[in-house]
Coordinates of C-alpha atoms in Angstrom, one line a residue:
Chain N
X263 CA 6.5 -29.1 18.8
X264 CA 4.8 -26.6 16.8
X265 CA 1.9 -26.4 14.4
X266 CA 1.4 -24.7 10.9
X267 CA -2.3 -24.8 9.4
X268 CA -2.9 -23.3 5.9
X269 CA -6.9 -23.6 4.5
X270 CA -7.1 -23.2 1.2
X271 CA -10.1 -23.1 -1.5
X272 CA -9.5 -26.8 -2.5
X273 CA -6.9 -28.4 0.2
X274 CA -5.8 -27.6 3.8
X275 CA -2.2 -28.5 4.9
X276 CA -1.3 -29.2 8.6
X277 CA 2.4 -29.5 9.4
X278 CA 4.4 -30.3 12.5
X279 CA 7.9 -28.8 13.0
X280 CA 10.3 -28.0 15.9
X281 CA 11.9 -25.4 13.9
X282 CA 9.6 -23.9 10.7
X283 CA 11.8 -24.8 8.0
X284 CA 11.9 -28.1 8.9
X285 CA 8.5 -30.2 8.5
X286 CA 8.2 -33.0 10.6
X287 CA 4.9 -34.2 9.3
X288 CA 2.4 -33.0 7.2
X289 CA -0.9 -33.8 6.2
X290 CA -2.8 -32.5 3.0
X291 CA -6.6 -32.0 3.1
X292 CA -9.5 -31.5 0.8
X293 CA -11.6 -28.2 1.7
X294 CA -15.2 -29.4 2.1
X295 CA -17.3 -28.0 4.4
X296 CA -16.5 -26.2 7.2
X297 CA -17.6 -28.7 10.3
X298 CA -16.2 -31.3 8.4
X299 CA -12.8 -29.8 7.5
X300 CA -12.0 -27.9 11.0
X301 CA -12.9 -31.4 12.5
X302 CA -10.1 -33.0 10.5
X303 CA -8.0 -30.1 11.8
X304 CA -8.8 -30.2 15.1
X305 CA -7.9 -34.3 15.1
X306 CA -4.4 -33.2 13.2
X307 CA -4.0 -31.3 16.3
X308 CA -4.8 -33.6 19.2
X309 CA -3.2 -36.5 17.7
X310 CA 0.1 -34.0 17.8
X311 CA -1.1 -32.6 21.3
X312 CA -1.0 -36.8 22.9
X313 CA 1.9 -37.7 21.2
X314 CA 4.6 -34.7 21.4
X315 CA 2.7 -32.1 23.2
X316 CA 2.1 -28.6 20.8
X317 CA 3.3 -25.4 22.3
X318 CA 1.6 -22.9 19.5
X319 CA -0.6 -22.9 16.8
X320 CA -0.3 -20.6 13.3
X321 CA -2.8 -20.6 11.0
X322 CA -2.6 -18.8 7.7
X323 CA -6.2 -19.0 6.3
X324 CA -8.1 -17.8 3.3
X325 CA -9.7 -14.2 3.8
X326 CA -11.3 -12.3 4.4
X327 CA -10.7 -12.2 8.1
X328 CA -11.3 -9.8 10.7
X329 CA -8.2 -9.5 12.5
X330 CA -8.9 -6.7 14.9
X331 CA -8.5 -8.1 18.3
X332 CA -11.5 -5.3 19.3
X333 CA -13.9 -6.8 17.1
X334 CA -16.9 -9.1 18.2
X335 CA -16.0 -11.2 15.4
X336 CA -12.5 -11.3 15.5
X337 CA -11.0 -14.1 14.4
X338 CA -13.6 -15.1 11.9
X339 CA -13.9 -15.5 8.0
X340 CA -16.0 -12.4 6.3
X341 CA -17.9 -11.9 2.7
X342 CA -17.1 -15.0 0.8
X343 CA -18.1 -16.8 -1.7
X344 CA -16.9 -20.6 -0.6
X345 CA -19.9 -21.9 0.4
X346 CA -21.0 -22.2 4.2
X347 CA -17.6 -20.4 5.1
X348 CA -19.0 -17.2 5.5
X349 CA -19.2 -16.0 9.5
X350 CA -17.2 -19.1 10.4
X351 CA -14.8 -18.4 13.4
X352 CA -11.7 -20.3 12.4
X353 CA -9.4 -18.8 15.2
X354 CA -12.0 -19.8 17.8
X355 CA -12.5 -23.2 16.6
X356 CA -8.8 -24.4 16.1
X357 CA -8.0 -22.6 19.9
X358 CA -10.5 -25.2 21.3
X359 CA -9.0 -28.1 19.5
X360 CA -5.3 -27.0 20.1
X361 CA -5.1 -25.7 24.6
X362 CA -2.5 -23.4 23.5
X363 CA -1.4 -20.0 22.3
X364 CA -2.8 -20.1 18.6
X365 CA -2.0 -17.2 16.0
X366 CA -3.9 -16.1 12.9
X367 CA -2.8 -14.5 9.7
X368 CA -3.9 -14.6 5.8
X369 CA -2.4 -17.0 3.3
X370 CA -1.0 -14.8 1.9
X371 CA 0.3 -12.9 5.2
X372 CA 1.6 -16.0 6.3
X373 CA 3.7 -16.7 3.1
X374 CA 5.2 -13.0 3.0
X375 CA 6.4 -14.0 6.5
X376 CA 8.0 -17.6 5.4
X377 CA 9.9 -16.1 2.7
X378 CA 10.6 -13.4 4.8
X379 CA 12.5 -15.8 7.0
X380 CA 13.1 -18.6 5.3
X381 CA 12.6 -17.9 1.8
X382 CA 13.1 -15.0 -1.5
X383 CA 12.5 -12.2 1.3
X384 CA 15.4 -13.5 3.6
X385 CA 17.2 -10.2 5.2
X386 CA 14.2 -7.9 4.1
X387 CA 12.0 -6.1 6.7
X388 CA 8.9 -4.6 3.9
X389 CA 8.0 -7.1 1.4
X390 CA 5.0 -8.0 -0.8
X391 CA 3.8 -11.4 -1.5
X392 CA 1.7 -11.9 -4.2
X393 CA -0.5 -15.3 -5.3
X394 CA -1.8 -15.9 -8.6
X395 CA -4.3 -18.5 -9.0
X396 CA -7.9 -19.7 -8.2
X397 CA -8.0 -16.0 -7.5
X398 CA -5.7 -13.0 -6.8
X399 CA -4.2 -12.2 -3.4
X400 CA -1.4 -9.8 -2.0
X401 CA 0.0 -10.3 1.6
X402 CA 2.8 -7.8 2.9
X403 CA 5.2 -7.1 5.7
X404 CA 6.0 -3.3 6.5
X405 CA 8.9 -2.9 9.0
X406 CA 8.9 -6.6 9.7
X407 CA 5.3 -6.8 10.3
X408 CA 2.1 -7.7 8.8
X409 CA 0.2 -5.2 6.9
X410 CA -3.3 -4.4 8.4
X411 CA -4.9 -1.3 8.9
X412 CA -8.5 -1.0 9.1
X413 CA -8.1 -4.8 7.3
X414 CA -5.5 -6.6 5.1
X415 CA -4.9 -6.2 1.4
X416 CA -8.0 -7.2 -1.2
X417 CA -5.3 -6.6 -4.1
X418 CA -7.1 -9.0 -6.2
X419 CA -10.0 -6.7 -6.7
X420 CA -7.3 -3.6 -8.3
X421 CA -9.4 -1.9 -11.1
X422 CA -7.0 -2.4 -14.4
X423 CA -6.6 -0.8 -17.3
X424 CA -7.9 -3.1 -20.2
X425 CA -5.7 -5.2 -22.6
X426 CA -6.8 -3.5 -25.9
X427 CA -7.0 -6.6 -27.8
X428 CA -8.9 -8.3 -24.4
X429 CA -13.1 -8.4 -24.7
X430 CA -13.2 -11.0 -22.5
X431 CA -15.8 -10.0 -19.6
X432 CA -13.8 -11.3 -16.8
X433 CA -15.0 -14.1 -14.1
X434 CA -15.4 -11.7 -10.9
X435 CA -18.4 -12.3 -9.3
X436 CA -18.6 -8.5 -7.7
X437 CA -17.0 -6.7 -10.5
X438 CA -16.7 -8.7 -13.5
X439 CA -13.3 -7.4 -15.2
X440 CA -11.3 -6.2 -11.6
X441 CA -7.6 -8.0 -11.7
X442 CA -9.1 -11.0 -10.5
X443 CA -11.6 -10.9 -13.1
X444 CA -9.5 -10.8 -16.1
X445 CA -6.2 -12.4 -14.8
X446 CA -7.0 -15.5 -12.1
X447 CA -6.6 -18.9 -13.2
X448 CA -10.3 -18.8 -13.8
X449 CA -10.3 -16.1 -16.5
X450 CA -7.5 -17.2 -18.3
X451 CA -9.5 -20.5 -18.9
X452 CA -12.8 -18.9 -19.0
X453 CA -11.2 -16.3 -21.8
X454 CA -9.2 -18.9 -23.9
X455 CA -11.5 -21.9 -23.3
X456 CA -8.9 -24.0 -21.7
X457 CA -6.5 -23.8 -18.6
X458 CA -3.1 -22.0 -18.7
X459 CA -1.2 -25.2 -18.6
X460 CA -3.1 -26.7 -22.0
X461 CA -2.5 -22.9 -23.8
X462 CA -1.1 -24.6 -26.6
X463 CA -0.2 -22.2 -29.5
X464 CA -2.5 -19.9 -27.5
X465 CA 0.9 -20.0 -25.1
X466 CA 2.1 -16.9 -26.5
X467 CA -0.5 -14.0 -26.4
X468 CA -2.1 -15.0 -23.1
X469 CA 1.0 -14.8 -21.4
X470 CA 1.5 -11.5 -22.7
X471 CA -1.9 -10.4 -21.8
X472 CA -1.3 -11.6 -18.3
X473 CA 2.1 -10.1 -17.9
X474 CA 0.0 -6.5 -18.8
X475 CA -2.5 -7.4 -15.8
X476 CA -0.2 -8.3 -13.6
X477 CA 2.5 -5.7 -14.2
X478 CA -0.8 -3.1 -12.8
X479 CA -0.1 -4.6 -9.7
X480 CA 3.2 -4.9 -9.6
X481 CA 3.7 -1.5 -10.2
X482 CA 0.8 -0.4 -7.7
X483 CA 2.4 -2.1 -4.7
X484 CA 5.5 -0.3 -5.8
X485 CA 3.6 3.1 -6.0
X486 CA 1.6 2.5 -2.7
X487 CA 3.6 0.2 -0.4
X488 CA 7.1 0.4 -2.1
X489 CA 8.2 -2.8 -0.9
X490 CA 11.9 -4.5 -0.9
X491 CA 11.2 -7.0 -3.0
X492 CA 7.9 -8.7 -4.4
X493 CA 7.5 -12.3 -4.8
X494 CA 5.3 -14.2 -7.1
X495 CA 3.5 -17.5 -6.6
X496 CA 0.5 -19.2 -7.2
X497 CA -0.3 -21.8 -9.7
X498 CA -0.6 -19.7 -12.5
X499 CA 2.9 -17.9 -12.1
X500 CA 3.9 -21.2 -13.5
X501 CA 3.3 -20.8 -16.8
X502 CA 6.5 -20.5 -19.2
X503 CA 8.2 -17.6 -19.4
X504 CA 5.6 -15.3 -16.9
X505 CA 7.4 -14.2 -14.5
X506 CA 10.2 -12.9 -17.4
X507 CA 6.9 -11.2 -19.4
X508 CA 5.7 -9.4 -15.7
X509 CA 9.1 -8.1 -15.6
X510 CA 9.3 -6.8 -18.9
X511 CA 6.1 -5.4 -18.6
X512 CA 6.7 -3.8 -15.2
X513 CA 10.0 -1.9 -16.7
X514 CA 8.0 -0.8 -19.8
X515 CA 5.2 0.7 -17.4
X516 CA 7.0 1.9 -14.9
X517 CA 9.0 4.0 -17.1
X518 CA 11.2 6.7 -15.2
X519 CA 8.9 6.8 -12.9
X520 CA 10.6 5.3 -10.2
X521 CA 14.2 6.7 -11.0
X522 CA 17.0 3.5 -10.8
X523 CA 14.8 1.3 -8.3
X524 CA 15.8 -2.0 -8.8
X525 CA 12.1 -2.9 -10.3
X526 CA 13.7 -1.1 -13.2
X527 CA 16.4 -3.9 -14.0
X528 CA 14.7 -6.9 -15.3
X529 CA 17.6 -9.1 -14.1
X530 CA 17.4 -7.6 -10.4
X531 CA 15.6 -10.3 -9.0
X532 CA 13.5 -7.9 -7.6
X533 CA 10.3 -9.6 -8.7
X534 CA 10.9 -13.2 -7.3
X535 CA 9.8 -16.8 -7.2
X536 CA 8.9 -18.0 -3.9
X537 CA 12.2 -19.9 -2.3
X538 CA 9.8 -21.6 -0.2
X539 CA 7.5 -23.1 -3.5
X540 CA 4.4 -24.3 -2.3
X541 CA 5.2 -24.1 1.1
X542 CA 5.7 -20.6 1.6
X543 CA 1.9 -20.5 3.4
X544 CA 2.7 -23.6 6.0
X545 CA 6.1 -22.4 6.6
X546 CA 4.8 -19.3 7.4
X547 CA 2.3 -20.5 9.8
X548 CA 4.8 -22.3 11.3
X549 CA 7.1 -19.6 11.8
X550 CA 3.8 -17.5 13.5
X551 CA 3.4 -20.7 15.9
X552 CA 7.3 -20.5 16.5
X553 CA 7.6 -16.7 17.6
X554 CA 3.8 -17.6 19.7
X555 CA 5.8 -20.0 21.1
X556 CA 9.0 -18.3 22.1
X557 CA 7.0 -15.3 23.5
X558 CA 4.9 -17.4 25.8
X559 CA 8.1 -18.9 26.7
X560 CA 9.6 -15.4 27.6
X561 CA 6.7 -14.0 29.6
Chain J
X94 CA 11.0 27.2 19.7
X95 CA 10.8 24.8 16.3
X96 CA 10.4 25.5 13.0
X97 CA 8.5 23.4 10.3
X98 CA 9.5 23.9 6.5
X99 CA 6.6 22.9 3.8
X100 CA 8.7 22.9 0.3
X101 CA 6.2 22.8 -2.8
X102 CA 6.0 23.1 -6.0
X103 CA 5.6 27.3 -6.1
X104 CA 6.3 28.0 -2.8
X105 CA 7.9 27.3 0.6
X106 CA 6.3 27.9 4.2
X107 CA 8.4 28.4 7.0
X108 CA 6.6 28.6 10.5
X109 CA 7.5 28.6 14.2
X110 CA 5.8 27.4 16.9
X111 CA 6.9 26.2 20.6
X112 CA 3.9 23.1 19.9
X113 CA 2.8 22.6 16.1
X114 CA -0.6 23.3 16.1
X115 CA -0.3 26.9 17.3
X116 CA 2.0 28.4 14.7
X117 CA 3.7 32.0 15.9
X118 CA 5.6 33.1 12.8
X119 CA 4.9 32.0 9.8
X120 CA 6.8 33.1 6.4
X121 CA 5.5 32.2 3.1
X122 CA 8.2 32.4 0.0
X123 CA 8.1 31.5 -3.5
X124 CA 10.2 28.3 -4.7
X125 CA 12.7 29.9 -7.2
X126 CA 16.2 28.4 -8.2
X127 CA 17.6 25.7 -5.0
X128 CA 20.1 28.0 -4.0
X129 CA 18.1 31.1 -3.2
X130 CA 15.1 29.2 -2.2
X131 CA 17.3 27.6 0.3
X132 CA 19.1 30.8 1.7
X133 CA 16.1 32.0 2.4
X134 CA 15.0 29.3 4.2
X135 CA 18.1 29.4 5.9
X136 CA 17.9 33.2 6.3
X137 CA 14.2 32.2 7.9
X138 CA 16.3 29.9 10.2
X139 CA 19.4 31.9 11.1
X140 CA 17.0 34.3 12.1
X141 CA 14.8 33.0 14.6
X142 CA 17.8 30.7 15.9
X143 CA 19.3 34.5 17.1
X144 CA 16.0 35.9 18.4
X145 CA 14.3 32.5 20.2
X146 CA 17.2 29.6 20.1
X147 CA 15.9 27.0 17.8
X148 CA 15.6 23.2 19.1
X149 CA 14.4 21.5 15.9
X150 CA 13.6 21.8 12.5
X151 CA 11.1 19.8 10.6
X152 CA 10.9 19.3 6.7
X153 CA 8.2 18.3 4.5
X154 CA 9.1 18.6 1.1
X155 CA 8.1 18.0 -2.6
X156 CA 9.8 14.5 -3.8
X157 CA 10.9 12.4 -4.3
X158 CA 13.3 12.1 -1.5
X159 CA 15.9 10.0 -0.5
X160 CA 15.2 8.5 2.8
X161 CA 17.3 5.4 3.4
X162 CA 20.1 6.8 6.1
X163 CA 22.6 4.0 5.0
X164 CA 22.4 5.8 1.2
X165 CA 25.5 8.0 -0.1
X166 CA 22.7 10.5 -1.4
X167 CA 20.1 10.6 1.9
X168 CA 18.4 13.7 2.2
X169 CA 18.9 14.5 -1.4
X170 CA 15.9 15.1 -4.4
X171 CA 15.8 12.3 -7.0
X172 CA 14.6 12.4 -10.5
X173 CA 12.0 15.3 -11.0
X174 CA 11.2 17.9 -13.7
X175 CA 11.7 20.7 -11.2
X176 CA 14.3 22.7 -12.8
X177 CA 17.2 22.8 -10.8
X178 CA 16.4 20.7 -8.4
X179 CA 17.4 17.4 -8.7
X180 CA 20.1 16.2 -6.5
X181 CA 20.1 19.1 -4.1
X182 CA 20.6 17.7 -0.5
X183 CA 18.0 19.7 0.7
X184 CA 18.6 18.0 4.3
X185 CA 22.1 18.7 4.6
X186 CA 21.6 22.4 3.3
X187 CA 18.9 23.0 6.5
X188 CA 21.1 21.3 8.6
X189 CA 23.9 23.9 7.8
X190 CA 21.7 26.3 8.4
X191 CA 19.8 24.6 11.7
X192 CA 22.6 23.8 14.0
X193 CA 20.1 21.4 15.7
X194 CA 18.5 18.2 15.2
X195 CA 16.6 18.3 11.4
X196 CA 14.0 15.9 10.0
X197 CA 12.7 15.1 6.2
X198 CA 9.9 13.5 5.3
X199 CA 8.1 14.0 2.1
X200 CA 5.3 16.6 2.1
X201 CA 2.3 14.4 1.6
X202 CA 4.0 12.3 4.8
X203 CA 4.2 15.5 6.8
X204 CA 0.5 16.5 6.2
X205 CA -0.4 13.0 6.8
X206 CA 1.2 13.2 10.8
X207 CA 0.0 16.8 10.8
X208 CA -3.5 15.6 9.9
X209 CA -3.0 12.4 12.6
X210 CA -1.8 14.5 15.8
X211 CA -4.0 17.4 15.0
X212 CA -6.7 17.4 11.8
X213 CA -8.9 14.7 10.8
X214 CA -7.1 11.4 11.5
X215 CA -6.7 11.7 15.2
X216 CA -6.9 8.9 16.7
X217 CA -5.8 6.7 13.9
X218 CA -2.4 4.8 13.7
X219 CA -3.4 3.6 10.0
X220 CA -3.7 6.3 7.7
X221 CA -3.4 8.0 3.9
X222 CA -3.2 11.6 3.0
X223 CA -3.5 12.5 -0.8
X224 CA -3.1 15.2 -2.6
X225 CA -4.6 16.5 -5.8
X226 CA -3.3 19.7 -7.1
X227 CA -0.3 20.4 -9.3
X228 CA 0.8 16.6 -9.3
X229 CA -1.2 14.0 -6.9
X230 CA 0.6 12.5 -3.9
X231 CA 0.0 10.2 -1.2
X232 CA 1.5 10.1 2.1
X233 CA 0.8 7.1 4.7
X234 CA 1.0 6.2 8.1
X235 CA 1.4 2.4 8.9
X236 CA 0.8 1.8 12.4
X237 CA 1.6 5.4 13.6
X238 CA 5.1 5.7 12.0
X239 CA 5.7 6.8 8.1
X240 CA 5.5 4.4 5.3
X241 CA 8.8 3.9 3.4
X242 CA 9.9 0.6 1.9
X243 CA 12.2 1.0 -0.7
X244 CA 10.9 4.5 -1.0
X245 CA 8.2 6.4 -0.3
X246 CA 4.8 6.3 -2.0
X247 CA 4.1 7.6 -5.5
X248 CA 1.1 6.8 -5.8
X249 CA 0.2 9.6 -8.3
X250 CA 1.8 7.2 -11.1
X251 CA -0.8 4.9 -10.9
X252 CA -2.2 3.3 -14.3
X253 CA -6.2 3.5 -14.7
X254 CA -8.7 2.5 -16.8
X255 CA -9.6 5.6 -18.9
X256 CA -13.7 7.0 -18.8
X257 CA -15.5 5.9 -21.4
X258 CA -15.8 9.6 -22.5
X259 CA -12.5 10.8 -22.1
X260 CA -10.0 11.2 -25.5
X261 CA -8.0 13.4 -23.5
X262 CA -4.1 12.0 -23.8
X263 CA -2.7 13.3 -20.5
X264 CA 0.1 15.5 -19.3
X265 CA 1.8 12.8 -17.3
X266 CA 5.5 14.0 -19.0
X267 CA 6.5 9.9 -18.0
X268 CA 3.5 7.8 -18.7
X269 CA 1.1 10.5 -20.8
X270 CA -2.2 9.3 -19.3
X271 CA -1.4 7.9 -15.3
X272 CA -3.7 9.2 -13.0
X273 CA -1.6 12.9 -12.4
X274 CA -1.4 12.4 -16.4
X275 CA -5.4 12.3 -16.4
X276 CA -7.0 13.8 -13.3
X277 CA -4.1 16.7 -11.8
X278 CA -5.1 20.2 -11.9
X279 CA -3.0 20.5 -15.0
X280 CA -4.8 17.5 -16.3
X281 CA -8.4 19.1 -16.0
X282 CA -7.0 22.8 -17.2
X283 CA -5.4 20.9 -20.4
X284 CA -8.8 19.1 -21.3
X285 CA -11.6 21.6 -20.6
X286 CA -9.6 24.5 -22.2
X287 CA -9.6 26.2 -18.4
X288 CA -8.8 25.5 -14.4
X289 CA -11.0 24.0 -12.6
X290 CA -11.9 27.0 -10.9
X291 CA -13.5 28.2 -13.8
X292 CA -14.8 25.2 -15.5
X293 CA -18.8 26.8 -15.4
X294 CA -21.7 24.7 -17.4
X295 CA -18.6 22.3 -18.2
X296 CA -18.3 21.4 -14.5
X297 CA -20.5 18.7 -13.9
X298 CA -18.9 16.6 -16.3
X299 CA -15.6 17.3 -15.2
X300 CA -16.2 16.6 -12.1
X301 CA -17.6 13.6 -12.7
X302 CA -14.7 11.9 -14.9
X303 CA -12.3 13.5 -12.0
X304 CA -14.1 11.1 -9.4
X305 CA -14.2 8.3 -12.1
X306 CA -10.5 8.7 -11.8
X307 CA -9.6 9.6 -8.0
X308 CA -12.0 6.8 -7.0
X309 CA -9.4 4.3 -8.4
X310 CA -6.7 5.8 -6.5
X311 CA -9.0 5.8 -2.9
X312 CA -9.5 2.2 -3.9
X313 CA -6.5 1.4 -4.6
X314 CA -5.4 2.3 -1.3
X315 CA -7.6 0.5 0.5
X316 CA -7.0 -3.1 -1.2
X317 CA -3.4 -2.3 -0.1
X318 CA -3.0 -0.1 2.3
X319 CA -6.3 -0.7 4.4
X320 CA -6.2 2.4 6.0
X321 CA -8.1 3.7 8.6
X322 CA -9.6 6.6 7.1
X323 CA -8.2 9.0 4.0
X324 CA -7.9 12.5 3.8
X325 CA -7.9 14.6 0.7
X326 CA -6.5 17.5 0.3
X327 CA -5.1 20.2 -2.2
X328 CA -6.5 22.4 -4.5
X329 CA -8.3 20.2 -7.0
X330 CA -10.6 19.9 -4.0
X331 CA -11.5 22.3 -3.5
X332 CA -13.9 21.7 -6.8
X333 CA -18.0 22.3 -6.0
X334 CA -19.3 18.8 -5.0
X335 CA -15.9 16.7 -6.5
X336 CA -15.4 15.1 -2.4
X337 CA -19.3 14.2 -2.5
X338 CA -18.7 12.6 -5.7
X339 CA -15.5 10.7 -5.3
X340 CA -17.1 9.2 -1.9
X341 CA -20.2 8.1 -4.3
X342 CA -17.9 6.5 -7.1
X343 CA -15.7 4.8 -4.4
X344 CA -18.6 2.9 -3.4
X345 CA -19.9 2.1 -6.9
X346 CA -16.4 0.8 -7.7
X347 CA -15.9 -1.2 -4.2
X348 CA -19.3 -2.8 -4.9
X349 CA -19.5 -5.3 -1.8
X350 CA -15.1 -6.3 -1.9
X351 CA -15.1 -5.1 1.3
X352 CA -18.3 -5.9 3.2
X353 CA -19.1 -3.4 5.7
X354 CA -16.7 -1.2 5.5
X355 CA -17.1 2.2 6.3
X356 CA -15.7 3.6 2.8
X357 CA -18.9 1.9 1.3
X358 CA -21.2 4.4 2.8
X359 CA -20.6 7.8 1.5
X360 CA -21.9 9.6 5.2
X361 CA -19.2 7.7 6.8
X362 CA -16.8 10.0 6.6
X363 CA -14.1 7.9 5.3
X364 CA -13.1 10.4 3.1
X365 CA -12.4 13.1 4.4
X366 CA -11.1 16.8 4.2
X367 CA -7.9 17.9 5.8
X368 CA -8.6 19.0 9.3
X369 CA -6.1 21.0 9.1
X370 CA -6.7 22.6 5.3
X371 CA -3.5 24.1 3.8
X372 CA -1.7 24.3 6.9
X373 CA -1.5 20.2 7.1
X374 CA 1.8 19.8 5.7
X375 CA 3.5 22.8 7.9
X376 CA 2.0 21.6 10.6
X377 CA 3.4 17.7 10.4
X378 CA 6.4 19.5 9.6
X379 CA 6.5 21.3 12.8
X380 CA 5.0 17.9 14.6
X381 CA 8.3 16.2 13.4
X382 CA 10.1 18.9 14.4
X383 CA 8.3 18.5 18.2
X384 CA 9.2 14.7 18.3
X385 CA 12.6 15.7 17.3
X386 CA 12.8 17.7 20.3
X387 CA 11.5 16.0 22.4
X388 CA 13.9 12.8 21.9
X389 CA 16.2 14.9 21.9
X390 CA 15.9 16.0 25.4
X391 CA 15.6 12.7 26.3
X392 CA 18.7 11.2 25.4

């Protein structure tokens, strides 16, 4: 049996599996505090360590973590503004509660690896994942493996060029109008005094205004990282018709930059729904507790 | 012996060397029409495989390039203004001439392994070169090996958020005002009426708005490349006080998105000059040539 933790801003899911794309059981709970909610993880755990025995754990968590296995704090959550989170040391905490191999990824890492496997990114080895919602977040696979250099990707914080018919200030609490400023869930509330799902006849210029944000990004991971295929998720990419207006918007920006890529075709596919919906994050950190699991097997 | 070839824009360096960074012959021509550049190069080539026996050749050349082996067109030039020279199979011409083992990467890639064996990234596995001269490139190294997705970077497409001062409407022949449309050599020339060179009471300005702009590039990169440090190179550089500046706007535009990292304090050394000056590219070029060898003799 295997393990897949995903902690996110308002709800943590725990799943059991013996293969990742098959959930056994799973368990949704709210984020509150830290103490409170790793305590509820950790009992997820031993309940699932007395009654099947757990070989590995995966957790894909919000960031920022430090991931350097060199660092004196690796393993723990950086700058953030979730309350009491900041310094916590997730890995640390869930390897107490689980007695076994435990790995630890971003959300957003985690779900780039589910869809690689499992999911939109099936067959792919450099992929992009991208999450639109409560805020703005990019996880991506390079040769079959997680992207992290001196860190992973703060996409969400992209300077954009402005909408011209936008004055909206933006929501970011660093930087005010960055990508996550002027195109999280948050902003498009904050700017059109309601939430994308209640738009109404307001439907049709915020998503166009979105598409424009987004399609920076789009087109920046294809400039910088050149990825096989991106995907889009997040609650916001369900709006009507968004994912259409990002493609549009993407051909219209890229221009000839890029030659015949496939980014160029609106049709390609190439910018994707998740396969996995929701679960692209769990099944991801399932599939990290599966390859844990196999290599402690092998060695 | 090995040979690296540097291919740019106005001219082509051919060196030899038995390890790259101790060049023995080194022959600098001018880029002209594909077919005499070429036989020159292979002249260059045909010459010293006579006098020392040649085991490798290395390429770095201007892009883009296609690098997918399984493609019909690999090796070849894709879509660029460069008279002449689109579709040329540039690696299949050197081969002709080589006889041995040959190897292409872009040029920005080359100076980036050239800069990670021998110049200011040694040491590093995770790391970006740009460039900012005629056009602006970016070559990276994800975990010691060349990134390529899809494709390689092109990073100097990049859509910014113009200075508040700046009226100037680019000489980006795709996208008018991209970052190479705004903040290229040809860029600053086009706007203050003269090169960079000789930009006199006008340079403090200009040099300001150039950061404004290469600032959201070196930001860029690290929300999605994280790399471990950046080197900038080419001749815009070269500009009185413009590497002091772009360090300074970096950190205003980071704000605190990335904690304590080292590209938020301007001594750090983040950014950083080519160790390796104009020779970088030549000298990843022979690097790649050394690997080549080197496998070679192995298998």
């Amino acid at each position: 049996m295997i393990i897949g933790i995903e902690t996110g801003g308002t709800t943590v899911v725990c799943a059991t599996a013996t293969v990742p794309q098959a959930i056994i059981d799973v368990e949704t709970l709210p984020t509150t505090t830290p103490g409170q909610t790793l305590d509820r993880v950790g009992a997820f755990i031993a309940r699932h360590r007395r009654q099947d025995g757990v070989e590995a754990v995966g957790i894909g968590a919000f960031g920022p973590l430090d991931l350097d296995p060199d660092s004196p704090t690796f393993g723990a959550i950086g700058v953030t503004p979730k309350q009491g989170w900041e310094g916590v040391r997730i890995l640390d905490r869930v390897r107490e509660a689980a007695g076994c191999p435990v790995a630890l990824e971003t959300d957003v890492t985690a779900a780039a690896m589910g869809e690689q496997r499992w999911g939109a990114g099936a067959g792919l080895t450099d992929l992009a994942y991208v999450t639109v919602g409560t805020g703005i977040g990019v996880g991506a696979l390079v040769r079959g493996r997680p992207l992290h250099g001196l860190g992973h990707p703060e996409a969400g914080h992209l300077t954009v060029r402005r909408h011209p018919d936008d004055e909206f200030a933006g929501v970011c609490r660093l930087h005010g109008d960055c990508l996550e400023g002027l195109a999280s869930g948050p902003a498009i509330a904050a700017r059109w005094g309601r939430p994308g799902e209640a738009l109404g006849d307001r439907a049709e210029p915020a998503v166009a205004m979105e598409a424009y944000y987004l399609a920076q990004l789009t087109t920046a991971l294809l400039y910088i990282l050149s990825p096989g295929r991106i995907i889009l998720g997040g609650g916001v990419m369900q709006l009507p018709g968004l994912l259409d207006a990002v493609r549009t918007a993407t051909v219209k920006l890229l221009g000839r930059a890029l030659g015949h890529h496939p980014a160029s075709d609106p049709a390609s596919g190439f910018l994707a729904r998740p396969g996995l919906g929701q679960r692209a994050g769990v099944v991801g950190a399932l599939t990290m507790a599966a390859d844990l699991a196999r290599n402690d097997r092998q060695s």
